[in-house]
Amino acid sequence: QVQLVESGGGLVQAGDSLRLSCAASGRTFSNYAMGWFRQAPGKEREFVAAVTWSGSSSYSAASVKGRFTISRDNAKNTVYLQMNSLKPEDTAVYYCAAKEGRIATKKWEYDYWGQGTQVTVSS
């Protein structure tokens, strides 16, 4: 089992930045590819970004590319999502997720999920 706890969400204005963190415990963190997803009210949970177990490669959704950066620190068992130039449409609950093996963009490929952290961007 892997336990994931997100933090760092909040209420910000358009154009501001936030950094989300996801702390992992349980099994060896470096065995897992990590992803960030988000879910806005009334919408499906969607992929935001993912990073390989080593941190050497990552992939981001087109909607956040150039604004959001995913990274990880295996020594701290933590994955981050740096969010810059935030927009009102980025408002959502943000979830981190873990999976063994390769990086992935589909939510059903992930085995473990955190409880989420709310990000609200006002215009």
PDB file of C-alpha atoms in Angstrom:
ATOM      1  CA  GLN A   1       0.000   0.000   0.000  1.00  0.00           C
ATOM      2  CA  VAL A   2       1.026   3.570  -0.680  1.00  0.00           C
ATOM      3  CA  GLN A   3      -0.489   6.459   1.230  1.00  0.00           C
ATOM      4  CA  LEU A   4      -0.557   9.866  -0.443  1.00  0.00           C
ATOM      5  CA  VAL A   5      -1.265  13.215   1.206  1.00  0.00           C
ATOM      6  CA  GLU A   6      -1.547  16.396  -0.833  1.00  0.00           C
ATOM      7  CA  SER A   7      -0.974  19.902   0.480  1.00  0.00           C
ATOM      8  CA  GLY A   8      -0.413  23.428  -0.777  1.00  0.00           C
ATOM      9  CA  GLY A   9      -3.786  24.278  -2.245  1.00  0.00           C
ATOM     10  CA  GLY A  10      -5.558  27.537  -1.582  1.00  0.00           C
ATOM     11  CA  LEU A  11      -7.293  30.600  -2.954  1.00  0.00           C
ATOM     12  CA  VAL A  12      -5.224  32.768  -5.296  1.00  0.00           C
ATOM     13  CA  GLN A  13      -5.772  35.388  -7.967  1.00  0.00           C
ATOM     14  CA  ALA A  14      -5.337  34.887 -11.680  1.00  0.00           C
ATOM     15  CA  GLY A  15      -1.677  35.125 -12.610  1.00  0.00           C
ATOM     16  CA  ASP A  16      -0.443  33.917  -9.223  1.00  0.00           C
ATOM     17  CA  SER A  17       1.586  30.803  -8.499  1.00  0.00           C
ATOM     18  CA  LEU A  18       1.138  27.851  -6.162  1.00  0.00           C
ATOM     19  CA  ARG A  19       3.192  24.780  -5.431  1.00  0.00           C
ATOM     20  CA  LEU A  20       1.384  21.599  -4.513  1.00  0.00           C
ATOM     21  CA  SER A  21       3.133  18.816  -2.642  1.00  0.00           C
ATOM     22  CA  CYS A  22       2.249  15.172  -2.304  1.00  0.00           C
ATOM     23  CA  ALA A  23       3.933  13.200   0.461  1.00  0.00           C
ATOM     24  CA  ALA A  24       4.052   9.442   0.064  1.00  0.00           C
ATOM     25  CA  SER A  25       4.475   6.751   2.674  1.00  0.00           C
ATOM     26  CA  GLY A  26       4.330   3.000   2.670  1.00  0.00           C
ATOM     27  CA  ARG A  27       6.175   1.180  -0.059  1.00  0.00           C
ATOM     28  CA  THR A  28       9.332   2.367  -1.772  1.00  0.00           C
ATOM     29  CA  PHE A  29       8.437   5.685  -3.363  1.00  0.00           C
ATOM     30  CA  SER A  30      11.009   5.402  -6.115  1.00  0.00           C
ATOM     31  CA  ASN A  31       9.253   2.299  -7.472  1.00  0.00           C
ATOM     32  CA  TYR A  32       6.304   4.403  -8.609  1.00  0.00           C
ATOM     33  CA  ALA A  33       5.528   6.745 -11.436  1.00  0.00           C
ATOM     34  CA  MET A  34       3.546   9.676 -10.083  1.00  0.00           C
ATOM     35  CA  GLY A  35       0.790  11.759 -11.574  1.00  0.00           C
ATOM     36  CA  TRP A  36      -1.318  14.797 -10.839  1.00  0.00           C
ATOM     37  CA  PHE A  37      -4.976  14.955 -11.847  1.00  0.00           C
ATOM     38  CA  ARG A  38      -7.690  17.509 -11.221  1.00  0.00           C
ATOM     39  CA  GLN A  39     -11.443  17.550 -11.026  1.00  0.00           C
ATOM     40  CA  ALA A  40     -13.604  20.621 -11.373  1.00  0.00           C
ATOM     41  CA  PRO A  41     -17.252  20.625 -10.187  1.00  0.00           C
ATOM     42  CA  GLY A  42     -19.449  18.689 -12.587  1.00  0.00           C
ATOM     43  CA  LYS A  43     -16.515  17.512 -14.681  1.00  0.00           C
ATOM     44  CA  GLU A  44     -14.538  14.335 -15.090  1.00  0.00           C
ATOM     45  CA  ARG A  45     -11.201  13.926 -13.357  1.00  0.00           C
ATOM     46  CA  GLU A  46      -8.558  14.879 -15.889  1.00  0.00           C
ATOM     47  CA  PHE A  47      -4.856  14.332 -16.295  1.00  0.00           C
ATOM     48  CA  VAL A  48      -2.528  17.222 -15.500  1.00  0.00           C
ATOM     49  CA  ALA A  49       1.033  15.886 -15.403  1.00  0.00           C
ATOM     50  CA  ALA A  50       3.089  12.787 -14.665  1.00  0.00           C
ATOM     51  CA  VAL A  51       6.697  11.963 -13.904  1.00  0.00           C
ATOM     52  CA  THR A  52       8.726   8.768 -14.156  1.00  0.00           C
ATOM     53  CA  TRP A  53      10.037   6.950 -11.093  1.00  0.00           C
ATOM     54  CA  SER A  54      13.448   8.560 -11.500  1.00  0.00           C
ATOM     55  CA  GLY A  55      12.193  12.039 -12.322  1.00  0.00           C
ATOM     56  CA  SER A  56      14.130  12.023 -15.563  1.00  0.00           C
ATOM     57  CA  SER A  57      11.087  12.316 -17.774  1.00  0.00           C
ATOM     58  CA  SER A  58       7.706  13.968 -17.452  1.00  0.00           C
ATOM     59  CA  TYR A  59       4.613  14.695 -19.482  1.00  0.00           C
ATOM     60  CA  SER A  60       2.018  17.439 -19.129  1.00  0.00           C
ATOM     61  CA  ALA A  61      -1.436  18.044 -20.533  1.00  0.00           C
ATOM     62  CA  ALA A  62      -1.656  20.611 -23.300  1.00  0.00           C
ATOM     63  CA  SER A  63      -3.817  22.858 -21.135  1.00  0.00           C
ATOM     64  CA  VAL A  64      -1.029  23.340 -18.573  1.00  0.00           C
ATOM     65  CA  LYS A  65       2.105  22.941 -20.660  1.00  0.00           C
ATOM     66  CA  GLY A  66       4.467  25.844 -20.157  1.00  0.00           C
ATOM     67  CA  ARG A  67       2.705  26.868 -16.928  1.00  0.00           C
ATOM     68  CA  PHE A  68       2.829  23.781 -14.678  1.00  0.00           C
ATOM     69  CA  THR A  69       5.898  21.698 -13.840  1.00  0.00           C
ATOM     70  CA  ILE A  70       5.920  18.328 -12.116  1.00  0.00           C
ATOM     71  CA  SER A  71       8.968  17.163 -10.196  1.00  0.00           C
ATOM     72  CA  ARG A  72       9.867  14.724  -7.461  1.00  0.00           C
ATOM     73  CA  ASP A  73      12.369  14.282  -4.670  1.00  0.00           C
ATOM     74  CA  ASN A  74      12.793  10.583  -3.943  1.00  0.00           C
ATOM     75  CA  ALA A  75      14.880  11.331  -0.870  1.00  0.00           C
ATOM     76  CA  LYS A  76      11.864  13.137   0.601  1.00  0.00           C
ATOM     77  CA  ASN A  77       9.214  10.794  -0.833  1.00  0.00           C
ATOM     78  CA  THR A  78       7.492  13.802  -2.306  1.00  0.00           C
ATOM     79  CA  VAL A  79       6.184  14.870  -5.691  1.00  0.00           C
ATOM     80  CA  TYR A  80       5.497  18.506  -6.522  1.00  0.00           C
ATOM     81  CA  LEU A  81       3.370  20.450  -8.947  1.00  0.00           C
ATOM     82  CA  GLN A  82       4.586  23.994  -9.528  1.00  0.00           C
ATOM     83  CA  MET A  83       1.729  26.001 -10.998  1.00  0.00           C
ATOM     84  CA  ASN A  84       2.452  29.396 -12.532  1.00  0.00           C
ATOM     85  CA  SER A  85       0.266  31.900 -14.365  1.00  0.00           C
ATOM     86  CA  LEU A  86      -2.843  30.385 -12.848  1.00  0.00           C
ATOM     87  CA  LYS A  87      -6.169  30.909 -14.571  1.00  0.00           C
ATOM     88  CA  PRO A  88      -9.739  30.690 -13.248  1.00  0.00           C
ATOM     89  CA  GLU A  89     -10.207  27.543 -15.347  1.00  0.00           C
ATOM     90  CA  ASP A  90      -7.492  25.864 -13.257  1.00  0.00           C
ATOM     91  CA  THR A  91      -9.901  25.863 -10.311  1.00  0.00           C
ATOM     92  CA  ALA A  92     -10.360  22.254  -9.192  1.00  0.00           C
ATOM     93  CA  VAL A  93      -9.521  19.680  -6.588  1.00  0.00           C
ATOM     94  CA  TYR A  94      -6.038  18.410  -7.368  1.00  0.00           C
ATOM     95  CA  TYR A  95      -5.132  14.789  -6.704  1.00  0.00           C
ATOM     96  CA  CYS A  96      -1.836  12.999  -6.788  1.00  0.00           C
ATOM     97  CA  ALA A  97      -1.668   9.362  -7.767  1.00  0.00           C
ATOM     98  CA  ALA A  98       0.884   6.566  -7.921  1.00  0.00           C
ATOM     99  CA  LYS A  99       1.376   3.566 -10.165  1.00  0.00           C
ATOM    100  CA  GLU A 100       4.055   0.959 -10.630  1.00  0.00           C
ATOM    101  CA  GLY A 101       5.847   0.820 -13.904  1.00  0.00           C
ATOM    102  CA  ARG A 102       5.691   3.296 -16.740  1.00  0.00           C
ATOM    103  CA  ILE A 103       4.429   6.836 -16.715  1.00  0.00           C
ATOM    104  CA  ALA A 104       0.759   7.079 -17.688  1.00  0.00           C
ATOM    105  CA  THR A 105      -1.931   9.639 -18.422  1.00  0.00           C
ATOM    106  CA  LYS A 106      -5.126   7.637 -17.836  1.00  0.00           C
ATOM    107  CA  LYS A 107      -6.657   7.759 -14.363  1.00  0.00           C
ATOM    108  CA  TRP A 108      -7.612   4.085 -14.410  1.00  0.00           C
ATOM    109  CA  GLU A 109      -3.956   3.146 -14.728  1.00  0.00           C
ATOM    110  CA  TYR A 110      -3.164   4.530 -11.279  1.00  0.00           C
ATOM    111  CA  ASP A 111      -3.454   2.347  -8.213  1.00  0.00           C
ATOM    112  CA  TYR A 112      -3.204   4.789  -5.322  1.00  0.00           C
ATOM    113  CA  TRP A 113      -4.790   8.190  -4.778  1.00  0.00           C
ATOM    114  CA  GLY A 114      -4.620  10.982  -2.279  1.00  0.00           C
ATOM    115  CA  GLN A 115      -7.630  12.805  -0.856  1.00  0.00           C
ATOM    116  CA  GLY A 116      -7.050  15.934  -2.911  1.00  0.00           C
ATOM    117  CA  THR A 117      -6.361  19.595  -2.251  1.00  0.00           C
ATOM    118  CA  GLN A 118      -8.563  22.455  -3.408  1.00  0.00           C
ATOM    119  CA  VAL A 119      -7.158  25.117  -5.715  1.00  0.00           C
ATOM    120  CA  THR A 120      -9.354  28.127  -6.392  1.00  0.00           C
ATOM    121  CA  VAL A 121      -8.281  30.855  -8.807  1.00  0.00           C
ATOM    122  CA  SER A 122     -10.267  34.075  -8.781  1.00  0.00           C
ATOM    123  CA  SER A 123     -10.432  36.421 -11.758  1.00  0.00           C
TER     124      SER A 123
END
